[in-house]
Tab-separated table of N, CA, C and O in Angstrom:
chain	number	residue	atom	x	y	z
A	13	MET	N	112.967	141.002	-1.582
A	13	MET	CA	111.591	140.443	-1.508
A	13	MET	C	111.586	139.225	-0.466
A	13	MET	O	112.476	138.554	-0.336
A	14	SER	N	110.478	139.360	0.195
A	14	SER	CA	110.405	138.171	1.113
A	14	SER	C	108.949	137.538	0.894
A	14	SER	O	108.199	137.773	0.032
A	15	PHE	N	108.785	136.393	1.594
A	15	PHE	CA	107.618	135.640	1.395
A	15	PHE	C	106.585	135.534	2.556
A	15	PHE	O	107.033	135.298	3.680
A	16	ASP	N	105.227	135.390	2.322
A	16	ASP	CA	104.485	135.249	3.308
A	16	ASP	C	104.359	133.829	3.755
A	16	ASP	O	104.831	133.070	3.111
A	17	VAL	N	103.381	133.559	4.793
A	17	VAL	CA	103.104	132.031	5.090
A	17	VAL	C	102.786	131.035	3.936
A	17	VAL	O	102.874	130.035	3.933
A	18	ASN	N	101.909	131.822	3.066
A	18	ASN	CA	101.651	130.976	1.950
A	18	ASN	C	102.511	130.941	0.790
A	18	ASN	O	102.163	130.217	-0.305
A	19	GLY	N	103.774	131.594	1.004
A	19	GLY	CA	104.669	131.290	0.054
A	19	GLY	C	104.541	132.443	-1.390
A	19	GLY	O	105.096	132.412	-2.142
A	20	LYS	N	103.674	133.511	-0.971
A	20	LYS	CA	103.514	134.396	-2.050
A	20	LYS	C	104.435	135.531	-1.675
A	20	LYS	O	104.735	135.895	-0.685
A	21	PRO	N	104.774	136.135	-2.667
A	21	PRO	CA	105.786	137.351	-2.597
A	21	PRO	C	105.201	138.481	-1.884
A	21	PRO	O	103.968	138.848	-1.786
A	22	HIS	N	105.854	139.142	-0.941
A	22	HIS	CA	105.392	140.168	-0.083
A	22	HIS	C	106.373	141.487	-0.697
A	22	HIS	O	107.528	141.504	-0.322
A	23	ASP	N	105.839	142.279	-1.324
A	23	ASP	CA	106.244	143.485	-1.889
A	23	ASP	C	105.771	144.576	-0.936
A	23	ASP	O	104.589	144.923	-1.002
A	24	CYS	N	106.567	145.624	-0.308
A	24	CYS	CA	106.042	146.455	0.659
A	24	CYS	C	106.671	147.823	0.272
A	24	CYS	O	108.007	147.853	0.085
A	25	ALA	N	105.898	148.618	0.389
A	25	ALA	CA	106.363	150.125	-0.022
A	25	ALA	C	107.146	150.581	1.104
A	25	ALA	O	107.990	151.824	0.700
A	26	HIS	N	107.016	150.186	2.174
A	26	HIS	CA	107.702	150.589	3.383
A	26	HIS	C	109.143	150.168	3.502
A	26	HIS	O	110.088	150.586	4.174
A	27	GLY	N	109.418	149.162	2.652
A	27	GLY	CA	110.863	148.357	2.791
A	27	GLY	C	110.763	147.223	3.688
A	27	GLY	O	111.879	146.695	4.164
A	28	CYS	N	109.599	146.793	4.276
A	28	CYS	CA	109.668	145.787	5.053
A	28	CYS	C	110.113	144.531	4.482
A	28	CYS	O	109.908	144.340	3.356
A	29	THR	N	110.972	143.645	5.321
A	29	THR	CA	111.526	142.649	4.680
A	29	THR	C	110.708	140.931	5.098
A	29	THR	O	110.977	140.215	4.650
A	30	SER	N	109.612	141.343	5.732
A	30	SER	CA	108.680	140.269	5.997
A	30	SER	C	107.324	140.615	6.243
A	30	SER	O	107.011	141.819	6.507
A	31	LEU	N	106.478	139.740	6.310
A	31	LEU	CA	105.082	140.126	6.562
A	31	LEU	C	104.810	140.292	8.055
A	31	LEU	O	103.979	141.191	8.203
A	32	ALA	N	105.631	139.768	8.931
A	32	ALA	CA	105.452	140.176	10.274
A	32	ALA	C	105.948	141.522	10.632
A	32	ALA	O	105.168	142.314	11.294
A	33	GLU	N	107.175	141.979	9.917
A	33	GLU	CA	107.422	143.252	9.987
A	33	GLU	C	106.474	144.397	9.540
A	33	GLU	O	106.180	145.439	10.024
A	34	HIS	N	105.683	143.941	8.339
A	34	HIS	CA	104.684	144.748	7.783
A	34	HIS	C	103.383	144.944	8.534
A	34	HIS	O	103.161	145.952	8.824
A	35	SER	N	103.180	143.784	9.196
A	35	SER	CA	102.184	143.874	10.330
A	35	SER	C	102.390	144.817	11.520
A	35	SER	O	101.504	145.505	11.867
A	36	GLU	N	103.483	144.646	11.967
A	36	GLU	CA	104.023	145.593	12.988
A	36	GLU	C	103.955	146.970	12.746
A	36	GLU	O	103.863	148.040	13.706
A	37	ARG	N	104.387	147.163	11.386
A	37	ARG	CA	104.383	148.811	10.916
A	37	ARG	C	103.008	149.232	10.796
A	37	ARG	O	102.725	150.262	11.221
A	38	LEU	N	102.045	148.568	10.458
A	38	LEU	CA	100.801	148.687	10.307
A	38	LEU	C	100.113	149.060	11.480
A	38	LEU	O	99.489	150.105	11.587
A	39	SER	N	100.580	148.346	12.385
A	39	SER	CA	100.088	148.428	13.833
A	39	SER	C	100.490	149.801	14.432
A	39	SER	O	99.741	150.549	14.967
A	40	ALA	N	101.717	149.940	14.265
A	40	ALA	CA	102.418	151.146	14.798
A	40	ALA	C	101.624	152.475	14.142
A	40	ALA	O	101.312	153.447	14.705
A	41	GLU	N	101.498	152.160	12.901
A	41	GLU	CA	100.805	153.438	12.016
A	41	GLU	C	99.422	153.548	12.592
A	41	GLU	O	98.641	154.873	12.618
A	42	ALA	N	98.536	152.603	12.813
A	42	ALA	CA	97.193	152.729	13.552
A	42	ALA	C	97.269	153.453	14.888
A	42	ALA	O	96.372	154.093	15.073
A	43	TYR	N	98.224	152.982	15.763
A	43	TYR	CA	98.336	153.783	17.060
A	43	TYR	C	98.398	155.114	17.057
A	43	TYR	O	97.918	155.855	17.435
A	44	VAL	N	99.432	155.645	16.085
A	44	VAL	CA	99.830	157.058	15.837
A	44	VAL	C	98.611	157.609	15.268
A	44	VAL	O	98.265	158.873	15.638
A	45	ASP	N	98.071	157.060	14.137
A	45	ASP	CA	97.032	157.700	13.518
A	45	ASP	C	95.736	157.943	14.514
A	45	ASP	O	95.220	159.032	14.359
A	46	ARG	N	95.410	156.936	15.260
A	46	ARG	CA	94.332	157.190	16.191
A	46	ARG	C	94.798	158.246	17.255
A	46	ARG	O	93.755	159.221	17.460
A	47	PHE	N	95.904	158.523	17.831
A	47	PHE	CA	96.212	159.442	18.665
A	47	PHE	C	96.114	160.870	17.991
A	47	PHE	O	95.581	161.821	18.430
A	48	GLU	N	96.971	160.983	16.619
A	48	GLU	CA	96.910	162.241	16.015
A	48	GLU	C	95.620	162.813	15.346
A	48	GLU	O	95.215	163.881	15.214
A	49	ASN	N	94.838	161.956	14.811
A	49	ASN	CA	93.735	162.176	14.072
A	49	ASN	C	92.324	162.091	14.871
A	49	ASN	O	91.328	162.494	14.380
A	50	HIS	N	92.286	161.267	16.023
A	50	HIS	CA	91.215	160.943	16.628
A	50	HIS	C	91.473	161.475	18.149
A	50	HIS	O	91.019	160.475	19.041
A	51	LEU	N	92.098	162.626	18.574
A	51	LEU	CA	92.612	162.811	19.911
A	51	LEU	C	91.305	162.878	20.869
A	51	LEU	O	91.774	162.167	21.798
A	52	GLU	N	90.382	163.272	20.554
A	52	GLU	CA	89.415	163.176	21.634
A	52	GLU	C	88.880	161.790	21.907
A	52	GLU	O	88.711	161.578	23.213
A	53	ASP	N	88.789	160.989	20.837
A	53	ASP	CA	88.374	159.751	21.282
A	53	ASP	C	89.484	159.019	22.022
A	53	ASP	O	89.359	158.099	22.974
A	54	TYR	N	90.807	159.122	21.547
A	54	TYR	CA	91.769	158.495	22.287
A	54	TYR	C	92.000	159.017	23.646
A	54	TYR	O	92.153	157.942	24.717
A	55	VAL	N	91.938	160.058	23.939
A	55	VAL	CA	91.928	160.637	25.458
A	55	VAL	C	90.790	159.983	26.193
A	55	VAL	O	91.002	159.783	27.212
A	56	GLY	N	89.596	160.034	25.523
A	56	GLY	CA	88.481	159.602	26.371
A	56	GLY	C	88.546	158.047	26.493
A	56	GLY	O	88.360	157.558	27.671
A	57	ASP	N	89.152	157.143	25.501
A	57	ASP	CA	89.522	155.873	26.004
A	57	ASP	C	90.417	155.587	26.931
A	57	ASP	O	90.077	154.616	28.133
A	58	VAL	N	91.367	156.351	27.005
A	58	VAL	CA	92.596	156.289	28.039
A	58	VAL	C	91.894	156.668	29.412
A	58	VAL	O	92.046	156.221	30.302
A	59	ALA	N	91.040	157.696	29.573
A	59	ALA	CA	90.404	158.256	30.681
A	59	ALA	C	89.546	157.308	31.070
A	59	ALA	O	89.385	156.914	32.297
A	60	SER	N	88.850	156.478	30.231
A	60	SER	CA	87.950	155.398	30.597
A	60	SER	C	88.666	154.215	31.384
A	60	SER	O	88.201	153.745	32.411
A	61	VAL	N	89.817	153.936	31.007
A	61	VAL	CA	90.930	152.825	31.556
A	61	VAL	C	91.148	153.330	32.808
A	61	VAL	O	90.924	152.531	33.974
A	62	ILE	N	91.431	154.543	33.062
A	62	ILE	CA	92.034	155.077	34.153
A	62	ILE	C	90.721	154.957	35.243
A	62	ILE	O	90.882	154.580	36.467
A	63	VAL	N	89.519	155.559	34.914
A	63	VAL	CA	88.406	155.601	35.684
A	63	VAL	C	87.937	154.222	35.974
A	63	VAL	O	87.721	153.946	37.252
A	64	LEU	N	87.797	153.324	35.198
A	64	LEU	CA	87.188	151.995	35.590
A	64	LEU	C	88.052	151.178	36.413
A	64	LEU	O	87.742	150.262	37.096
A	65	SER	N	89.505	151.245	36.337
A	65	SER	CA	90.318	150.487	37.148
A	65	SER	C	90.705	151.309	38.201
A	65	SER	O	91.231	150.816	39.342
A	66	GLY	N	90.619	152.528	38.626
A	66	GLY	CA	90.915	153.235	39.519
A	66	GLY	C	92.085	153.771	39.723
A	66	GLY	O	92.694	154.308	40.946
A	67	THR	N	92.927	153.515	38.677
A	67	THR	CA	94.320	153.855	38.819
A	67	THR	C	94.819	154.236	37.454
A	67	THR	O	94.749	153.645	36.516
A	68	ALA	N	95.667	155.306	37.463
A	68	ALA	CA	96.436	155.944	36.200
A	68	ALA	C	97.396	154.891	35.527
A	68	ALA	O	97.599	154.618	34.269
A	69	ALA	N	98.026	154.163	36.573
A	69	ALA	CA	98.930	152.973	35.992
A	69	ALA	C	98.350	151.938	35.097
A	69	ALA	O	99.108	151.471	34.224
A	70	ALA	N	97.022	151.770	35.287
A	70	ALA	CA	96.464	150.784	34.269
A	70	ALA	C	96.480	151.086	32.898
A	70	ALA	O	96.353	150.143	32.013
A	71	ALA	N	96.734	152.400	32.601
A	71	ALA	CA	96.688	152.721	31.241
A	71	ALA	C	98.299	152.931	30.749
A	71	ALA	O	98.425	153.128	29.458
A	72	LYS	N	99.342	152.459	31.431
A	72	LYS	CA	100.658	152.527	31.207
A	72	LYS	C	100.957	151.960	29.957
A	72	LYS	O	101.650	152.385	29.017
A	73	HIS	N	100.632	150.679	29.802
A	73	HIS	CA	100.835	149.826	28.635
A	73	HIS	C	100.305	150.459	27.282
A	73	HIS	O	100.823	150.415	26.245
A	74	SER	N	99.412	151.088	27.336
A	74	SER	CA	98.445	151.811	26.191
A	74	SER	C	99.451	153.041	25.854
A	74	SER	O	99.417	153.068	24.685
A	75	ILE	N	99.809	153.715	26.649
A	75	ILE	CA	100.606	154.854	26.523
A	75	ILE	C	101.736	154.435	25.914
A	75	ILE	O	102.474	155.086	25.053
A	76	GLN	N	102.439	153.575	26.472
A	76	GLN	CA	103.738	152.941	26.141
A	76	GLN	C	103.590	152.387	24.729
A	76	GLN	O	104.661	152.459	24.000
A	77	ALA	N	102.577	151.809	24.444
A	77	ALA	CA	102.573	151.256	23.024
A	77	ALA	C	102.476	152.330	22.054
A	77	ALA	O	103.021	152.206	21.025
A	78	LEU	N	101.891	153.549	22.478
A	78	LEU	CA	102.086	154.778	21.419
A	78	LEU	C	103.299	155.197	21.299
A	78	LEU	O	103.662	155.623	20.312
A	79	VAL	N	104.011	155.367	22.466
A	79	VAL	CA	105.392	155.914	22.282
A	79	VAL	C	106.204	154.901	21.513
A	79	VAL	O	107.061	155.368	20.657
A	80	ASN	N	106.168	153.592	21.759
A	80	ASN	CA	106.892	152.754	21.101
A	80	ASN	C	106.641	152.671	19.694
A	80	ASN	O	107.605	152.586	18.571
A	81	ALA	N	105.219	152.977	19.268
A	81	ALA	CA	104.890	153.045	17.825
A	81	ALA	C	105.724	154.375	17.183
A	81	ALA	O	106.085	154.250	16.045
A	82	TYR	N	105.677	155.356	17.677
A	82	TYR	CA	106.270	156.701	17.336
A	82	TYR	C	107.761	156.276	17.114
A	82	TYR	O	108.566	156.494	15.850
A	83	HIS	N	108.425	155.615	17.883
A	83	HIS	CA	109.728	155.110	17.769
A	83	HIS	C	110.058	154.272	16.659
A	83	HIS	O	110.904	154.155	15.877
A	84	ASP	N	109.022	153.196	16.492
A	84	ASP	CA	109.165	152.244	15.518
A	84	ASP	C	108.966	152.702	14.140
A	84	ASP	O	109.456	152.068	13.180
A	85	LEU	N	108.349	153.758	14.013
A	85	LEU	CA	108.097	154.719	12.795
A	85	LEU	C	109.230	155.578	12.561
A	85	LEU	O	109.242	156.138	11.482
A	86	GLY	N	110.236	155.710	13.439
A	86	GLY	CA	111.287	156.616	13.057
A	86	GLY	C	111.045	158.203	13.567
A	86	GLY	O	111.678	158.971	12.962
A	87	ARG	N	109.801	158.384	14.196
A	87	ARG	CA	109.400	159.688	14.508
A	87	ARG	C	109.775	160.137	15.795
A	87	ARG	O	109.634	159.470	16.817
A	88	LYS	N	110.427	161.140	15.879
A	88	LYS	CA	110.828	161.854	17.236
A	88	LYS	C	109.724	162.370	17.942
A	88	LYS	O	108.782	162.997	17.364
A	89	ILE	N	109.654	162.127	19.264
A	89	ILE	CA	108.553	162.768	19.917
A	89	ILE	C	109.156	164.228	20.652
A	89	ILE	O	110.064	164.045	21.580
A	90	SER	N	108.844	165.192	20.201
A	90	SER	CA	109.263	166.364	20.682
A	90	SER	C	108.116	167.421	20.370
A	90	SER	O	107.383	167.306	19.556
A	91	PRO	N	108.263	168.704	21.182
A	91	PRO	CA	107.233	169.729	20.871
A	91	PRO	C	107.176	170.285	19.497
A	91	PRO	O	106.394	170.786	18.874
A	92	LEU	N	108.453	170.060	18.848
A	92	LEU	CA	108.712	170.646	17.542
A	92	LEU	C	108.190	169.710	16.264
A	92	LEU	O	107.885	170.081	15.164
A	93	THR	N	107.905	168.380	16.881
A	93	THR	CA	107.664	167.387	15.605
A	93	THR	C	106.283	167.039	16.022
A	93	THR	O	105.783	166.282	15.150
A	94	ALA	N	105.745	167.371	17.121
A	94	ALA	CA	104.325	166.870	17.313
A	94	ALA	C	103.196	167.445	16.414
A	94	ALA	O	103.639	168.455	15.755
A	95	GLN	N	102.014	166.891	16.164
A	95	GLN	CA	101.188	167.364	15.152
A	95	GLN	C	100.708	169.014	15.650
A	95	GLN	O	100.546	169.773	14.850
A	96	THR	N	100.555	168.997	17.029
A	96	THR	CA	100.086	170.112	17.730
A	96	THR	C	100.873	170.295	18.997
A	96	THR	O	101.125	169.272	19.644
A	97	PRO	N	101.038	171.334	19.646
A	97	PRO	CA	101.494	171.450	20.918
A	97	PRO	C	100.534	170.595	21.909
A	97	PRO	O	101.090	169.900	22.843
A	98	ALA	N	99.491	170.722	21.668
A	98	ALA	CA	98.472	169.902	22.622
A	98	ALA	C	98.789	168.545	22.437
A	98	ALA	O	98.619	167.804	23.484
A	99	HIS	N	98.912	167.921	21.357
A	99	HIS	CA	99.248	166.547	21.144
A	99	HIS	C	100.560	166.225	21.928
A	99	HIS	O	100.526	165.171	22.818
A	100	PHE	N	101.723	166.951	21.971
A	100	PHE	CA	102.773	166.642	22.583
A	100	PHE	C	102.507	166.785	24.254
A	100	PHE	O	102.777	165.911	24.958
A	101	ASN	N	101.573	167.973	24.571
A	101	ASN	CA	101.487	167.862	26.114
A	101	ASN	C	100.570	167.086	26.567
A	101	ASN	O	100.863	166.490	27.777
A	102	ILE	N	99.619	166.558	25.946
A	102	ILE	CA	98.851	165.446	26.176
A	102	ILE	C	99.560	164.194	26.491
A	102	ILE	O	99.517	163.329	27.397
A	103	LEU	N	100.476	163.852	25.471
A	103	LEU	CA	101.241	162.652	25.553
A	103	LEU	C	102.172	162.609	26.710
A	103	LEU	O	102.277	161.632	27.390
A	104	GLN	N	102.834	163.820	26.882
A	104	GLN	CA	103.693	163.913	28.077
A	104	GLN	C	102.963	163.889	29.306
A	104	GLN	O	103.292	163.183	30.388
A	105	MET	N	101.547	164.294	29.519
A	105	MET	CA	101.045	164.248	30.585
A	105	MET	C	100.663	162.835	30.896
A	105	MET	O	100.963	162.401	32.018
A	106	PHE	N	100.255	162.081	29.924
A	106	PHE	CA	99.814	160.678	30.071
A	106	PHE	C	101.056	159.886	30.522
A	106	PHE	O	100.985	159.040	31.457
A	107	VAL	N	102.224	160.308	30.011
A	107	VAL	CA	103.422	159.354	30.302
A	107	VAL	C	103.752	159.581	31.896
A	107	VAL	O	103.965	158.736	32.506
A	108	LEU	N	103.545	160.866	32.245
A	108	LEU	CA	103.769	161.314	33.701
A	108	LEU	C	102.969	160.477	34.535
A	108	LEU	O	103.213	160.027	35.719
A	109	ILE	N	101.707	160.599	34.157
A	109	ILE	CA	100.649	160.031	35.236
A	109	ILE	C	100.559	158.514	35.083
A	109	ILE	O	99.946	157.858	36.234
A	110	THR	N	101.000	157.987	34.092
A	110	THR	CA	100.881	156.539	34.038
A	110	THR	C	102.245	155.728	34.366
A	110	THR	O	102.037	154.467	34.641
A	111	GLY	N	103.220	156.470	34.430
A	111	GLY	CA	104.614	155.779	34.727
A	111	GLY	C	105.193	155.139	33.376
A	111	GLY	O	106.140	154.381	33.397
A	112	ALA	N	104.584	155.559	32.201
A	112	ALA	CA	105.251	155.128	30.851
A	112	ALA	C	106.586	156.045	30.797
A	112	ALA	O	106.844	156.797	31.586
A	113	SER	N	107.174	155.851	29.520
A	113	SER	CA	108.454	156.512	29.352
A	113	SER	C	108.320	157.023	27.886
A	113	SER	O	107.613	156.567	27.092
A	114	LEU	N	109.115	158.132	27.776
A	114	LEU	CA	108.964	158.615	26.244
A	114	LEU	C	110.103	157.999	25.513
A	114	LEU	O	110.289	158.069	24.426
A	115	GLU	N	110.791	156.815	26.178
A	115	GLU	CA	111.748	156.086	25.483
A	115	GLU	C	111.168	154.707	25.094
A	115	GLU	O	110.000	154.276	25.541
A	116	HIS	N	111.535	154.123	24.158
A	116	HIS	CA	111.073	152.925	23.663
A	116	HIS	C	111.155	151.731	24.765
A	116	HIS	O	112.535	151.713	25.236
A	117	SER	N	110.168	151.013	25.230
A	117	SER	CA	110.336	150.108	26.298
A	117	SER	C	111.024	148.815	25.819
A	117	SER	O	111.554	148.021	26.723
A	118	GLY	N	111.071	148.497	24.475
A	118	GLY	CA	111.729	147.227	24.111
A	118	GLY	C	110.764	146.084	24.499
A	118	GLY	O	111.296	144.987	24.277
A	119	GLN	N	109.576	146.314	24.967
A	119	GLN	CA	108.663	145.243	24.969
A	119	GLN	C	107.463	145.332	23.817
A	119	GLN	O	107.209	146.164	23.425
A	120	ASN	N	106.855	144.278	23.999
A	120	ASN	CA	105.549	144.102	23.012
A	120	ASN	C	104.455	144.667	23.942
A	120	ASN	O	103.823	143.946	24.836
A	121	GLU	N	104.348	145.945	24.041
A	121	GLU	CA	103.044	146.554	24.817
A	121	GLU	C	101.882	146.081	24.543
A	121	GLU	O	100.877	146.009	25.397
A	122	GLY	N	101.469	145.777	23.323
A	122	GLY	CA	100.152	145.266	22.832
A	122	GLY	C	99.813	143.795	23.418
A	122	GLY	O	98.752	143.676	23.943
A	123	LEU	N	100.924	143.098	23.557
A	123	LEU	CA	100.586	141.810	24.432
A	123	LEU	C	100.388	141.965	25.619
A	123	LEU	O	99.673	141.481	26.383
A	124	LYS	N	101.234	142.993	26.393
A	124	LYS	CA	101.017	143.438	27.719
A	124	LYS	C	99.466	143.769	28.017
A	124	LYS	O	98.843	143.557	29.044
A	125	ILE	N	99.014	144.660	27.143
A	125	ILE	CA	97.501	145.128	27.077
A	125	ILE	C	96.734	143.920	27.288
A	125	ILE	O	95.560	143.911	28.002
A	126	LEU	N	96.724	143.093	26.391
A	126	LEU	CA	95.978	141.699	26.252
A	126	LEU	C	96.120	141.008	27.410
A	126	LEU	O	95.108	140.442	27.984
A	127	GLU	N	97.396	140.667	27.977
A	127	GLU	CA	97.448	139.995	29.299
A	127	GLU	C	96.878	140.711	30.401
A	127	GLU	O	96.156	140.072	31.165
A	128	GLN	N	96.792	142.021	30.490
A	128	GLN	CA	96.218	142.832	31.692
A	128	GLN	C	94.656	142.797	31.385
A	128	GLN	O	94.063	142.630	32.409
A	129	ALA	N	94.037	142.677	30.225
A	129	ALA	CA	92.795	142.471	30.003
A	129	ALA	C	92.244	141.161	30.321
A	129	ALA	O	91.132	140.984	31.081
A	130	GLY	N	93.258	140.046	29.992
A	130	GLY	CA	92.673	138.755	30.291
A	130	GLY	C	92.903	138.643	31.922
A	130	GLY	O	91.938	137.856	32.459
A	131	ALA	N	93.815	139.230	32.570
A	131	ALA	CA	93.903	139.093	34.001
A	131	ALA	C	92.685	139.973	34.775
A	131	ALA	O	92.203	139.104	35.711
A	132	GLY	N	92.275	140.887	34.054
A	132	GLY	CA	91.032	141.776	34.651
A	132	GLY	C	89.957	140.891	34.659
A	132	GLY	O	88.917	140.662	35.636
A	133	LYS	N	89.703	140.051	33.367
A	133	LYS	CA	88.371	139.379	33.393
A	133	LYS	C	88.618	138.031	34.236
A	133	LYS	O	87.420	137.606	34.836
A	134	ALA	N	89.595	137.582	34.540
A	134	ALA	CA	89.861	136.395	35.250
A	134	ALA	C	89.498	136.820	36.810
A	134	ALA	O	89.054	136.034	37.768
A	135	ASN	N	89.994	138.102	37.246
A	135	ASN	CA	89.742	138.455	38.604
A	135	ASN	C	88.432	139.086	38.868
A	135	ASN	O	87.995	139.257	39.868
A	136	GLY	N	87.642	139.356	37.734
A	136	GLY	CA	86.260	140.085	37.847
A	136	GLY	C	85.229	139.257	37.806
A	136	GLY	O	84.344	139.013	38.260
């Protein structure tokens, strides 16, 4: 058992050892859920980033965050484990056109997305 910032016990069904780890897991689950259960919306959002920026590379951190989420949840990314073949093909296509990787980046991609958005506002 661990404790949150207020000193209250944190019991987690996932086996998380801290509130921070629990928060990271929930974030990873949200990324994967959006991709798997709202694929049309997810693809539309990524397409919007690409169209508005004029470059596919602008969506790299978003795609890498999804890949990292799969890894963080211990889920293998392959055509055999994907929700549908279309999900795997779309993810693979996004990885190829954005320059992301099917491996975990080891970086906080969510933070990079926020930094990129902040830089866009500063330059816009």
